[in-house]
């Protein structure tokens, strides 16, 4: 299971402020704390300043994060120009650091998005997170989400991006608003795995528990169900030990942990004592 | 008669639309729910206005309080709102006869560039439950569409929703467009969504910022008082 750490995201006010004031030590600590993550997602927010400002922010942020960790970076923005700046920064750092910007977050079935992100993913040879949605938002039903995935696969193949570089996100809507949505995500995930066996899957979980108490418990259990349905990666807060614990347990129980080594290692390191 | 109304209120609080529903406390399956009690109330010649004001609306107020106190959660509140909405569908034909019309027309939309509709839908459901005639324009609605709508359908209230810091700016654009077309003062503009704030509402010249659907109901009641 590929764990993408979500903690450096400027939708959080503290983080937006730290980026604005160039508080590098605060942000570097956030990066360092995410030990349990395989990749680090990096997002500078958007909309409040100019595109130029966002580009500067993204370059700076990737630079200071790469100063303290060699974990691969996922460049996260709604603006393709900001994504490109992040990818370019990754290249320019290559000489001195071992990090790589390895993934784009994200594309969807919108034509303009595909035409902007497709060439970037091809040029920089990075993976791309692909949301199962189109211009009209998140479809409430499985069939429409799969149709969006078909459009994305076709759109990206035009730029010679192989399916194995695509991380489809089946998307999650709140169970508290519509109790069919757990199944919609699970079935969409199953169908993605069946239709495009080479493609990968990932998910941002927390929407499932919107409006309900005990959100972490709901997220962790849903994560296990998604793992059984074939999930390859997850975007989470890697500091949450119950979530990392769920991943270790899940990998063991579905047979992806030879001799239960991952689970036992986590146990011996005290992950389950917290 | 008071018994039916008291039961109605209690079942709104329990979120029991029909006799088959479990309710928050979960021990009344088989007992009449909001739909059955509304029919019973009509058969007992209780005026529809009384059913609405003393049964449905007071019940929803309690739900709002419980939600604010974190005793109730989103699904609890939606169950109650759906029960009330079902009762209103039954009462509608009677109301039009007796000329007790809705509290006003409320148009709601997620603004241009934003496709998030969960919050907007919850607010729409709650306002419908509170007796407003709600017109949901949908997601990603550009200012010109909203101007066109306001001009043609003359809603009393306009609710604008945005989740993102990138898209909340379209709320200001929408208000500007209403001004440019000389119809800004024809409608009260309320804004809501994760990215926006009281401060932002003042900045862009909205009439109010609402934290959630129940808050929106309170804000609207204040507007009604001022009008009266």
Short mmCIF file of C-alpha atoms in Angstrom, two decimals:
data_model
loop_
_atom_site.label_atom_id
_atom_site.label_comp_id
_atom_site.label_asym_id
_atom_site.label_seq_id
_atom_site.Cartn_x
_atom_site.Cartn_y
_atom_site.Cartn_z
CA UNK A 1 0.00 0.00 0.00
CA UNK A 2 1.43 3.29 -1.10
CA UNK A 3 0.81 5.91 1.59
CA UNK A 4 0.62 9.52 0.37
CA UNK A 5 0.99 11.97 3.27
CA UNK A 6 -1.52 14.79 3.03
CA UNK A 7 -0.29 17.12 5.76
CA UNK A 8 1.40 19.84 3.70
CA UNK A 9 -1.76 21.39 2.30
CA UNK A 10 -2.47 25.10 2.31
CA UNK A 11 -6.20 24.62 2.65
CA UNK A 12 -5.20 24.51 6.31
CA UNK A 13 -4.92 28.09 7.55
CA UNK A 14 -1.74 27.56 9.59
CA UNK A 15 0.01 26.08 6.60
CA UNK A 16 -1.14 28.85 4.26
CA UNK A 17 0.24 31.34 6.76
CA UNK A 18 3.56 29.49 7.03
CA UNK A 19 3.93 29.54 3.25
CA UNK A 20 3.07 33.23 3.09
CA UNK A 21 5.62 34.15 5.74
CA UNK A 22 8.22 31.71 4.35
CA UNK A 23 8.35 29.90 7.70
CA UNK A 24 10.47 27.04 6.39
CA UNK A 25 11.21 25.35 9.72
CA UNK A 26 7.49 24.89 10.48
CA UNK A 27 6.87 23.31 7.09
CA UNK A 28 10.04 21.21 7.20
CA UNK A 29 8.90 19.77 10.51
CA UNK A 30 5.58 18.83 8.91
CA UNK A 31 7.52 17.02 6.21
CA UNK A 32 9.82 15.24 8.63
CA UNK A 33 6.99 14.13 10.89
CA UNK A 34 5.36 12.13 8.10
CA UNK A 35 7.72 9.17 8.47
CA UNK A 36 5.00 6.63 7.77
CA UNK A 37 4.31 8.11 4.34
CA UNK A 38 5.88 6.81 1.14
CA UNK A 39 5.20 10.01 -0.82
CA UNK A 40 4.49 13.56 0.37
CA UNK A 41 1.68 15.58 -1.21
CA UNK A 42 2.51 19.28 -1.52
CA UNK A 43 -0.23 21.89 -2.05
CA UNK A 44 0.09 25.67 -1.87
CA UNK A 45 -3.63 26.42 -1.98
CA UNK A 46 -4.93 28.76 -4.57
CA UNK A 47 -7.24 31.53 -5.59
CA UNK A 48 -6.15 34.13 -3.11
CA UNK A 49 -3.15 35.48 -4.97
CA UNK A 50 -1.95 35.46 -8.55
CA UNK A 51 -0.84 32.41 -10.50
CA UNK A 52 2.69 33.88 -10.41
CA UNK A 53 2.55 33.91 -6.61
CA UNK A 54 1.34 30.31 -6.51
CA UNK A 55 4.15 29.28 -8.85
CA UNK A 56 6.73 30.99 -6.61
CA UNK A 57 5.17 29.36 -3.54
CA UNK A 58 5.22 25.91 -5.11
CA UNK A 59 8.86 26.15 -6.20
CA UNK A 60 9.92 27.40 -2.78
CA UNK A 61 7.89 24.79 -0.92
CA UNK A 62 9.25 21.88 -2.94
CA UNK A 63 12.75 23.23 -2.44
CA UNK A 64 12.55 23.48 1.34
CA UNK A 65 10.74 20.14 1.72
CA UNK A 66 13.41 18.40 -0.37
CA UNK A 67 16.07 19.97 1.81
CA UNK A 68 15.05 17.80 4.77
CA UNK A 69 13.56 14.60 3.34
CA UNK A 70 14.25 12.37 0.39
CA UNK A 71 10.68 11.14 0.11
CA UNK A 72 9.22 11.50 -3.40
CA UNK A 73 6.86 14.46 -3.94
CA UNK A 74 3.30 14.59 -5.29
CA UNK A 75 2.62 18.03 -6.78
CA UNK A 76 -0.95 19.05 -5.95
CA UNK A 77 -2.78 22.00 -7.54
CA UNK A 78 -5.93 22.87 -9.45
CA UNK A 79 -3.80 25.03 -11.74
CA UNK A 80 -1.76 23.21 -14.44
CA UNK A 81 0.76 26.08 -14.56
CA UNK A 82 1.50 25.59 -10.86
CA UNK A 83 1.84 21.84 -11.45
CA UNK A 84 4.32 22.46 -14.23
CA UNK A 85 6.35 24.80 -12.02
CA UNK A 86 6.50 22.06 -9.37
CA UNK A 87 7.62 19.45 -11.91
CA UNK A 88 10.26 21.81 -13.29
CA UNK A 89 11.53 22.54 -9.79
CA UNK A 90 11.86 18.80 -9.22
CA UNK A 91 14.10 18.54 -12.31
CA UNK A 92 16.26 21.49 -11.30
CA UNK A 93 16.87 19.97 -7.87
CA UNK A 94 17.99 16.65 -9.28
CA UNK A 95 21.67 17.53 -9.38
CA UNK A 96 21.94 18.20 -5.67
CA UNK A 97 19.18 16.10 -4.09
CA UNK A 98 17.87 12.61 -4.48
CA UNK A 99 14.14 13.49 -4.36
CA UNK A 100 11.92 13.23 -7.35
CA UNK A 101 8.57 14.82 -8.07
CA UNK A 102 6.85 11.59 -9.05
CA UNK A 103 3.15 12.31 -9.34
CA UNK A 104 0.56 14.91 -10.31
CA UNK A 105 -2.55 15.49 -8.19
CA UNK A 106 -4.79 15.59 -10.23
CA UNK A 107 -6.63 15.25 -13.53
CA UNK A 108 -10.26 14.38 -14.27
CA UNK A 109 -12.44 13.75 -17.33
CA UNK A 110 -12.81 17.44 -18.19
CA UNK A 111 -11.42 18.02 -21.68
CA UNK A 112 -9.45 21.13 -20.73
CA UNK A 113 -7.91 19.36 -17.73
CA UNK A 114 -6.86 16.35 -19.79
CA UNK A 115 -5.34 18.59 -22.45
CA UNK A 116 -3.38 20.55 -19.85
CA UNK A 117 -2.23 17.73 -17.59
CA UNK A 118 -1.71 14.97 -20.21
CA UNK A 119 1.30 16.64 -21.88
CA UNK A 120 2.86 17.40 -18.48
CA UNK A 121 2.56 13.82 -17.28
CA UNK A 122 4.11 12.67 -20.58
CA UNK A 123 6.96 15.20 -20.65
CA UNK A 124 8.04 14.66 -17.05
CA UNK A 125 7.19 10.94 -17.05
CA UNK A 126 5.33 11.08 -13.76
CA UNK A 127 2.28 9.28 -12.42
CA UNK A 128 -1.05 11.04 -12.31
CA UNK A 129 -3.98 10.84 -9.89
CA UNK A 130 -7.20 10.72 -11.92
CA UNK A 131 -10.51 11.62 -10.27
CA UNK A 132 -13.56 9.67 -11.51
CA UNK A 133 -15.53 12.82 -12.29
CA UNK A 134 -16.31 15.15 -15.18
CA UNK A 135 -17.39 18.76 -15.82
CA UNK A 136 -20.65 18.11 -13.99
CA UNK A 137 -19.06 17.16 -10.69
CA UNK A 138 -18.92 13.84 -8.89
CA UNK A 139 -21.42 11.45 -10.46
CA UNK A 140 -23.63 9.81 -7.84
CA UNK A 141 -23.63 6.44 -9.66
CA UNK A 142 -21.02 3.82 -10.54
CA UNK A 143 -21.68 3.75 -14.32
CA UNK A 144 -21.04 7.47 -14.74
CA UNK A 145 -17.87 7.34 -12.68
CA UNK A 146 -16.60 4.47 -14.84
CA UNK A 147 -17.49 6.47 -17.94
CA UNK A 148 -15.34 9.31 -16.58
CA UNK A 149 -12.47 6.85 -16.04
CA UNK A 150 -12.84 5.60 -19.63
CA UNK A 151 -12.59 9.18 -20.87
CA UNK A 152 -9.49 9.80 -18.78
CA UNK A 153 -7.77 6.60 -19.90
CA UNK A 154 -8.48 7.42 -23.52
CA UNK A 155 -7.48 11.06 -23.11
CA UNK A 156 -4.17 10.20 -21.44
CA UNK A 157 -3.35 7.39 -23.87
CA UNK A 158 -3.32 10.07 -26.59
CA UNK A 159 -0.20 11.39 -24.85
CA UNK A 160 1.19 7.83 -24.57
CA UNK A 161 0.69 7.65 -20.83
CA UNK A 162 0.41 3.98 -19.91
CA UNK A 163 -2.39 2.77 -17.61
CA UNK A 164 0.14 1.75 -14.97
CA UNK A 165 1.04 5.42 -14.47
CA UNK A 166 -2.57 6.34 -13.67
CA UNK A 167 -3.88 6.29 -10.10
CA UNK A 168 -7.67 6.34 -10.38
CA UNK A 169 -9.54 7.82 -7.43
CA UNK A 170 -13.08 6.32 -7.37
CA UNK A 171 -14.10 9.25 -5.09
CA UNK A 172 -15.94 9.24 -1.83
CA UNK A 173 -19.17 11.03 -0.87
CA UNK A 174 -20.56 11.26 2.68
CA UNK A 175 -22.37 8.15 3.92
CA UNK A 176 -24.30 10.39 6.32
CA UNK A 177 -26.01 12.10 3.41
CA UNK A 178 -26.56 9.09 1.15
CA UNK A 179 -26.16 5.60 2.59
CA UNK A 180 -25.55 4.05 -0.85
CA UNK A 181 -22.26 5.94 -1.26
CA UNK A 182 -20.04 3.40 0.52
CA UNK A 183 -21.08 0.78 -2.02
CA UNK A 184 -20.76 3.23 -4.93
CA UNK A 185 -17.10 3.84 -4.07
CA UNK A 186 -16.39 0.14 -3.47
CA UNK A 187 -18.08 -0.98 -6.72
CA UNK A 188 -16.41 1.78 -8.73
CA UNK A 189 -13.05 0.66 -7.35
CA UNK A 190 -13.76 -3.01 -8.16
CA UNK A 191 -14.77 -2.12 -11.72
CA UNK A 192 -11.70 0.06 -12.27
CA UNK A 193 -9.50 -2.87 -11.20
CA UNK A 194 -11.43 -5.27 -13.47
CA UNK A 195 -11.51 -3.01 -16.54
CA UNK A 196 -7.96 -1.70 -16.42
CA UNK A 197 -5.89 -4.31 -14.57
CA UNK A 198 -2.68 -2.33 -15.17
CA UNK A 199 -3.99 0.87 -13.64
CA UNK A 200 -3.51 1.78 -10.00
CA UNK A 201 -6.02 3.19 -7.56
CA UNK A 202 -5.85 5.70 -4.73
CA UNK A 203 -8.39 7.52 -2.59
CA UNK A 204 -8.84 10.49 -0.30
CA UNK A 205 -10.88 8.93 2.46
CA UNK A 206 -12.19 11.47 4.88
CA UNK A 207 -15.28 12.62 2.97
CA UNK A 208 -16.98 9.32 3.91
CA UNK A 209 -17.46 10.36 7.54
CA UNK A 210 -18.60 13.97 6.97
CA UNK A 211 -21.30 14.98 9.46
CA UNK A 212 -20.85 11.92 11.69
CA UNK A 213 -19.20 11.37 15.08
CA UNK A 214 -16.08 9.16 15.40
CA UNK A 215 -14.78 10.14 12.02
CA UNK A 216 -11.40 8.44 12.33
CA UNK A 217 -12.97 5.08 13.20
CA UNK A 218 -15.26 5.30 10.16
CA UNK A 219 -12.39 6.26 7.87
CA UNK A 220 -10.18 3.44 9.14
CA UNK A 221 -12.83 0.74 8.69
CA UNK A 222 -13.77 2.01 5.24
CA UNK A 223 -10.10 1.96 4.30
CA UNK A 224 -9.98 -1.77 5.12
CA UNK A 225 -13.00 -2.43 2.89
CA UNK A 226 -11.36 -0.51 0.06
CA UNK A 227 -8.14 -2.48 0.52
CA UNK A 228 -10.09 -5.70 0.12
CA UNK A 229 -11.62 -4.28 -3.07
CA UNK A 230 -8.13 -3.71 -4.48
CA UNK A 231 -6.97 -0.28 -3.36
CA UNK A 232 -3.27 0.36 -4.16
CA UNK A 233 -2.69 3.68 -2.43
CA UNK A 234 -4.28 6.08 0.01
CA UNK A 235 -3.96 9.79 0.76
CA UNK A 236 -4.03 10.18 4.55
CA UNK A 237 -2.56 11.87 7.59
CA UNK A 238 0.36 9.51 8.28
CA UNK A 239 0.69 10.79 11.83
CA UNK A 240 -2.54 9.04 12.76
CA UNK A 241 -1.34 5.75 14.19
CA UNK A 242 -4.76 4.06 14.05
CA UNK A 243 -4.84 4.59 10.28
CA UNK A 244 -1.32 3.29 9.76
CA UNK A 245 -2.26 0.37 12.06
CA UNK A 246 -5.31 -0.39 9.91
CA UNK A 247 -3.14 -0.45 6.80
CA UNK A 248 -0.67 -2.90 8.40
CA UNK A 249 -3.49 -5.16 9.59
CA UNK A 250 -5.28 -4.98 6.25
CA UNK A 251 -2.18 -5.82 4.22
CA UNK A 252 -1.55 -8.85 6.41
CA UNK A 253 -5.15 -10.10 6.26
CA UNK A 254 -5.44 -9.86 2.47
CA UNK A 255 -2.16 -11.69 1.95
CA UNK A 256 0.09 -8.80 0.99
CA UNK A 257 2.45 -9.16 3.94
CA UNK A 258 4.75 -12.18 3.64
CA UNK A 259 5.24 -13.94 6.97
CA UNK A 260 3.27 -11.08 8.55
CA UNK A 261 6.56 -9.20 8.72
CA UNK A 262 5.14 -5.73 8.17
CA UNK A 263 2.54 -6.21 10.86
CA UNK A 264 4.98 -7.69 13.36
CA UNK A 265 7.52 -4.98 12.72
CA UNK A 266 4.85 -2.35 13.41
CA UNK A 267 3.82 -4.24 16.54
CA UNK A 268 7.38 -4.46 17.85
CA UNK A 269 7.87 -0.77 17.25
CA UNK A 270 4.88 -0.11 19.46
CA UNK A 271 2.51 1.20 16.78
CA UNK A 272 -0.44 -0.53 18.46
CA UNK A 273 0.35 0.69 21.96
CA UNK A 274 -0.66 4.24 21.16
CA UNK B 1 -56.10 17.51 18.77
CA UNK B 2 -53.21 18.61 20.93
CA UNK B 3 -52.19 14.99 21.21
CA UNK B 4 -51.83 14.63 17.45
CA UNK B 5 -49.79 17.82 17.20
CA UNK B 6 -47.57 16.83 20.14
CA UNK B 7 -47.02 13.40 18.55
CA UNK B 8 -46.25 15.04 15.24
CA UNK B 9 -43.63 17.26 16.80
CA UNK B 10 -42.10 14.32 18.65
CA UNK B 11 -41.90 12.27 15.46
CA UNK B 12 -40.25 15.13 13.57
CA UNK B 13 -37.65 15.20 16.33
CA UNK B 14 -37.28 11.44 16.04
CA UNK B 15 -36.89 11.72 12.26
CA UNK B 16 -39.62 9.14 11.65
CA UNK B 17 -41.18 9.78 8.24
CA UNK B 18 -43.45 6.74 8.28
CA UNK B 19 -44.57 4.01 10.65
CA UNK B 20 -41.80 1.74 9.36
CA UNK B 21 -39.01 4.08 10.43
CA UNK B 22 -36.90 3.41 13.47
CA UNK B 23 -36.31 6.91 14.79
CA UNK B 24 -33.46 8.21 16.91
CA UNK B 25 -34.53 6.38 20.07
CA UNK B 26 -35.38 3.33 18.01
CA UNK B 27 -38.31 1.83 19.88
CA UNK B 28 -41.37 2.97 17.97
CA UNK B 29 -41.48 0.90 14.77
CA UNK B 30 -45.11 0.35 13.78
CA UNK B 31 -46.36 3.51 15.49
CA UNK B 32 -47.59 6.26 13.14
CA UNK B 33 -44.85 8.51 11.75
CA UNK B 34 -44.95 12.09 10.45
CA UNK B 35 -46.78 11.14 7.22
CA UNK B 36 -49.51 9.14 8.98
CA UNK B 37 -49.91 11.75 11.71
CA UNK B 38 -50.20 14.55 9.15
CA UNK B 39 -53.00 12.67 7.42
CA UNK B 40 -54.67 11.98 10.74
CA UNK B 41 -54.40 15.66 11.69
CA UNK B 42 -56.09 16.68 8.43
CA UNK B 43 -58.85 14.13 8.99
CA UNK B 44 -59.35 15.58 12.45
CA UNK B 45 -59.86 18.99 10.84
CA UNK B 46 -56.78 20.56 12.36
CA UNK B 47 -55.92 23.58 10.16
CA UNK B 48 -52.85 22.99 7.98
CA UNK B 49 -51.26 26.18 9.34
CA UNK B 50 -51.41 24.75 12.85
CA UNK B 51 -49.96 21.44 11.64
CA UNK B 52 -47.04 23.29 10.10
CA UNK B 53 -46.36 25.87 12.79
CA UNK B 54 -46.97 23.83 15.93
CA UNK B 55 -46.06 20.37 14.67
CA UNK B 56 -43.46 20.53 11.93
CA UNK B 57 -41.69 23.84 12.54
CA UNK B 58 -41.39 23.55 16.32
CA UNK B 59 -40.12 20.00 15.84
CA UNK B 60 -37.43 21.18 13.42
CA UNK B 61 -36.41 23.90 15.88
CA UNK B 62 -35.66 21.24 18.46
CA UNK B 63 -33.70 19.30 15.83
CA UNK B 64 -31.71 22.46 15.09
CA UNK B 65 -30.90 22.91 18.78
CA UNK B 66 -29.82 19.30 19.12
CA UNK B 67 -27.65 19.64 16.02
CA UNK B 68 -26.02 22.78 17.39
CA UNK B 69 -25.37 20.94 20.67
CA UNK B 70 -23.69 18.08 18.71
CA UNK B 71 -26.26 15.66 20.11
CA UNK B 72 -27.60 15.21 16.57
CA UNK B 73 -25.53 14.63 13.42
CA UNK B 74 -26.07 15.27 9.73
CA UNK B 75 -28.06 12.05 9.06
CA UNK B 76 -30.37 12.75 12.05
CA UNK B 77 -31.09 16.20 10.75
CA UNK B 78 -31.68 14.97 7.18
CA UNK B 79 -34.10 12.28 8.39
CA UNK B 80 -36.16 14.95 10.19
CA UNK B 81 -36.04 17.31 7.21
CA UNK B 82 -37.17 14.53 4.84
CA UNK B 83 -40.07 13.67 7.15
CA UNK B 84 -41.15 17.33 7.22
CA UNK B 85 -40.78 17.60 3.48
CA UNK B 86 -43.05 14.53 3.06
CA UNK B 87 -45.67 16.15 5.31
CA UNK B 88 -45.49 19.38 3.32
CA UNK B 89 -46.19 17.53 0.09
CA UNK B 90 -49.39 16.23 1.68
CA UNK B 91 -50.35 19.66 3.02
CA UNK B 92 -49.55 21.65 -0.11
CA UNK B 93 -52.94 21.34 -1.86
CA UNK B 94 -54.75 22.41 1.31
CA UNK B 95 -52.45 25.36 1.81
CA UNK B 96 -52.98 26.77 -1.66
CA UNK B 97 -56.72 26.74 -0.98
CA UNK B 98 -56.37 28.60 2.27
CA UNK B 99 -53.86 31.04 0.78
CA UNK B 100 -51.25 30.43 3.45
CA UNK B 101 -48.41 30.60 1.02
CA UNK B 102 -44.74 29.82 1.57
CA UNK B 103 -42.42 32.06 3.55
CA UNK B 104 -40.76 33.14 0.34
CA UNK B 105 -38.87 31.95 -2.65
CA UNK B 106 -35.28 30.90 -2.03
CA UNK B 107 -32.97 30.23 -4.96
CA UNK B 108 -29.75 28.39 -4.19
CA UNK B 109 -26.68 27.69 -6.31
CA UNK B 110 -23.06 26.61 -6.14
CA UNK B 111 -21.13 29.39 -7.90
CA UNK B 112 -19.07 29.31 -11.10
CA UNK B 113 -16.11 26.95 -11.11
CA UNK B 114 -17.26 25.04 -8.06
CA UNK B 115 -18.96 21.68 -8.31
CA UNK B 116 -19.41 20.86 -4.62
CA UNK B 117 -23.02 20.32 -3.74
CA UNK B 118 -23.21 18.39 -0.48
CA UNK B 119 -23.54 21.45 1.74
CA UNK B 120 -25.82 23.23 -0.72
CA UNK B 121 -28.15 20.21 -0.87
CA UNK B 122 -28.36 19.99 2.91
CA UNK B 123 -29.23 23.69 3.18
CA UNK B 124 -31.85 23.30 0.42
CA UNK B 125 -33.45 20.36 2.23
CA UNK B 126 -33.56 22.23 5.54
CA UNK B 127 -35.03 25.42 4.06
CA UNK B 128 -37.68 23.42 2.27
CA UNK B 129 -38.45 21.82 5.61
CA UNK B 130 -38.69 25.29 7.16
CA UNK B 131 -41.39 26.32 4.71
CA UNK B 132 -39.49 28.14 1.97
CA UNK B 133 -40.13 27.49 -1.68
CA UNK B 134 -36.66 26.33 -2.70
CA UNK B 135 -35.36 26.44 -6.25
CA UNK B 136 -32.04 24.63 -6.63
CA UNK B 137 -30.19 26.02 -9.65
CA UNK B 138 -27.41 23.42 -9.40
CA UNK B 139 -23.60 23.58 -9.44
CA UNK B 140 -21.06 25.65 -11.39
CA UNK B 141 -23.59 28.42 -12.10
CA UNK B 142 -22.04 31.52 -13.74
CA UNK B 143 -23.07 35.06 -12.66
CA UNK B 144 -24.93 35.73 -15.93
CA UNK B 145 -27.14 32.67 -15.39
CA UNK B 146 -27.98 33.87 -11.89
CA UNK B 147 -28.76 37.38 -13.15
CA UNK B 148 -31.04 35.90 -15.79
CA UNK B 149 -32.77 33.76 -13.18
CA UNK B 150 -33.25 36.58 -10.66
CA UNK B 151 -34.67 38.84 -13.35
CA UNK B 152 -37.13 36.26 -14.58
CA UNK B 153 -38.23 34.48 -11.38
CA UNK B 154 -37.73 37.25 -8.78
CA UNK B 155 -36.73 35.13 -5.78
CA UNK B 156 -36.83 36.80 -2.34
CA UNK B 157 -33.56 35.20 -1.32
CA UNK B 158 -30.48 33.97 -3.11
CA UNK B 159 -28.13 31.50 -1.44
CA UNK B 160 -24.61 31.16 -2.89
CA UNK B 161 -22.35 28.26 -1.97
CA UNK B 162 -18.62 27.65 -2.52
CA UNK B 163 -16.22 25.24 -0.88
CA UNK B 164 -12.93 26.49 -2.28
CA UNK B 165 -10.82 29.59 -1.77
CA UNK B 166 -10.42 29.61 -5.55
CA UNK B 167 -14.14 29.66 -6.28
CA UNK B 168 -15.48 31.83 -3.47
CA UNK B 169 -14.33 34.82 -5.53
CA UNK B 170 -17.13 34.02 -7.98
CA UNK B 171 -19.58 34.99 -5.20
CA UNK B 172 -18.32 38.57 -5.38
CA UNK B 173 -18.53 38.47 -9.18
CA UNK B 174 -22.13 37.30 -8.92
CA UNK B 175 -23.07 40.17 -6.59
CA UNK B 176 -21.30 42.65 -8.90
CA UNK B 177 -23.25 41.26 -11.86
CA UNK B 178 -26.53 41.74 -9.95
CA UNK B 179 -25.52 45.36 -9.27
CA UNK B 180 -24.54 46.05 -12.87
CA UNK B 181 -27.91 44.81 -13.97
CA UNK B 182 -29.72 46.98 -11.44
CA UNK B 183 -31.34 44.08 -9.57
CA UNK B 184 -29.08 43.79 -6.54
CA UNK B 185 -31.69 45.27 -4.20
CA UNK B 186 -34.45 42.99 -5.42
CA UNK B 187 -33.01 40.00 -3.56
CA UNK B 188 -31.28 39.24 -0.25
CA UNK B 189 -28.00 37.42 -0.86
CA UNK B 190 -26.84 34.84 1.69
CA UNK B 191 -23.50 33.05 1.35
CA UNK B 192 -22.10 29.89 2.91
CA UNK B 193 -19.45 27.19 2.50
CA UNK B 194 -16.20 26.03 4.06
CA UNK B 195 -14.02 28.78 2.58
CA UNK B 196 -16.14 31.83 3.35
CA UNK B 197 -16.64 33.88 6.51
CA UNK B 198 -18.58 36.77 8.00
CA UNK B 199 -15.71 39.03 7.05
CA UNK B 200 -15.74 37.83 3.45
CA UNK B 201 -19.52 38.35 3.26
CA UNK B 202 -19.04 41.99 4.24
CA UNK B 203 -16.17 42.42 1.81
CA UNK B 204 -18.21 41.35 -1.19
CA UNK B 205 -21.40 43.06 -0.03
CA UNK B 206 -23.53 40.01 0.71
CA UNK B 207 -26.48 40.47 3.09
CA UNK B 208 -25.48 37.61 5.37
CA UNK B 209 -23.05 34.78 6.03
CA UNK B 210 -24.56 31.49 7.25
CA UNK B 211 -22.57 28.85 9.10
CA UNK B 212 -25.02 26.05 8.23
CA UNK B 213 -28.63 25.41 7.23
CA UNK B 214 -30.09 26.02 10.67
CA UNK B 215 -28.23 29.28 10.92
CA UNK B 216 -29.67 30.20 7.52
CA UNK B 217 -33.18 29.62 8.87
CA UNK B 218 -32.45 31.97 11.79
CA UNK B 219 -31.01 34.61 9.48
CA UNK B 220 -34.07 34.40 7.24
CA UNK B 221 -36.37 34.79 10.23
CA UNK B 222 -34.52 37.98 11.13
CA UNK B 223 -35.07 39.27 7.60
CA UNK B 224 -38.80 38.47 7.90
CA UNK B 225 -38.99 40.44 11.17
CA UNK B 226 -37.34 43.46 9.59
CA UNK B 227 -39.77 43.22 6.67
CA UNK B 228 -42.77 43.02 9.01
#
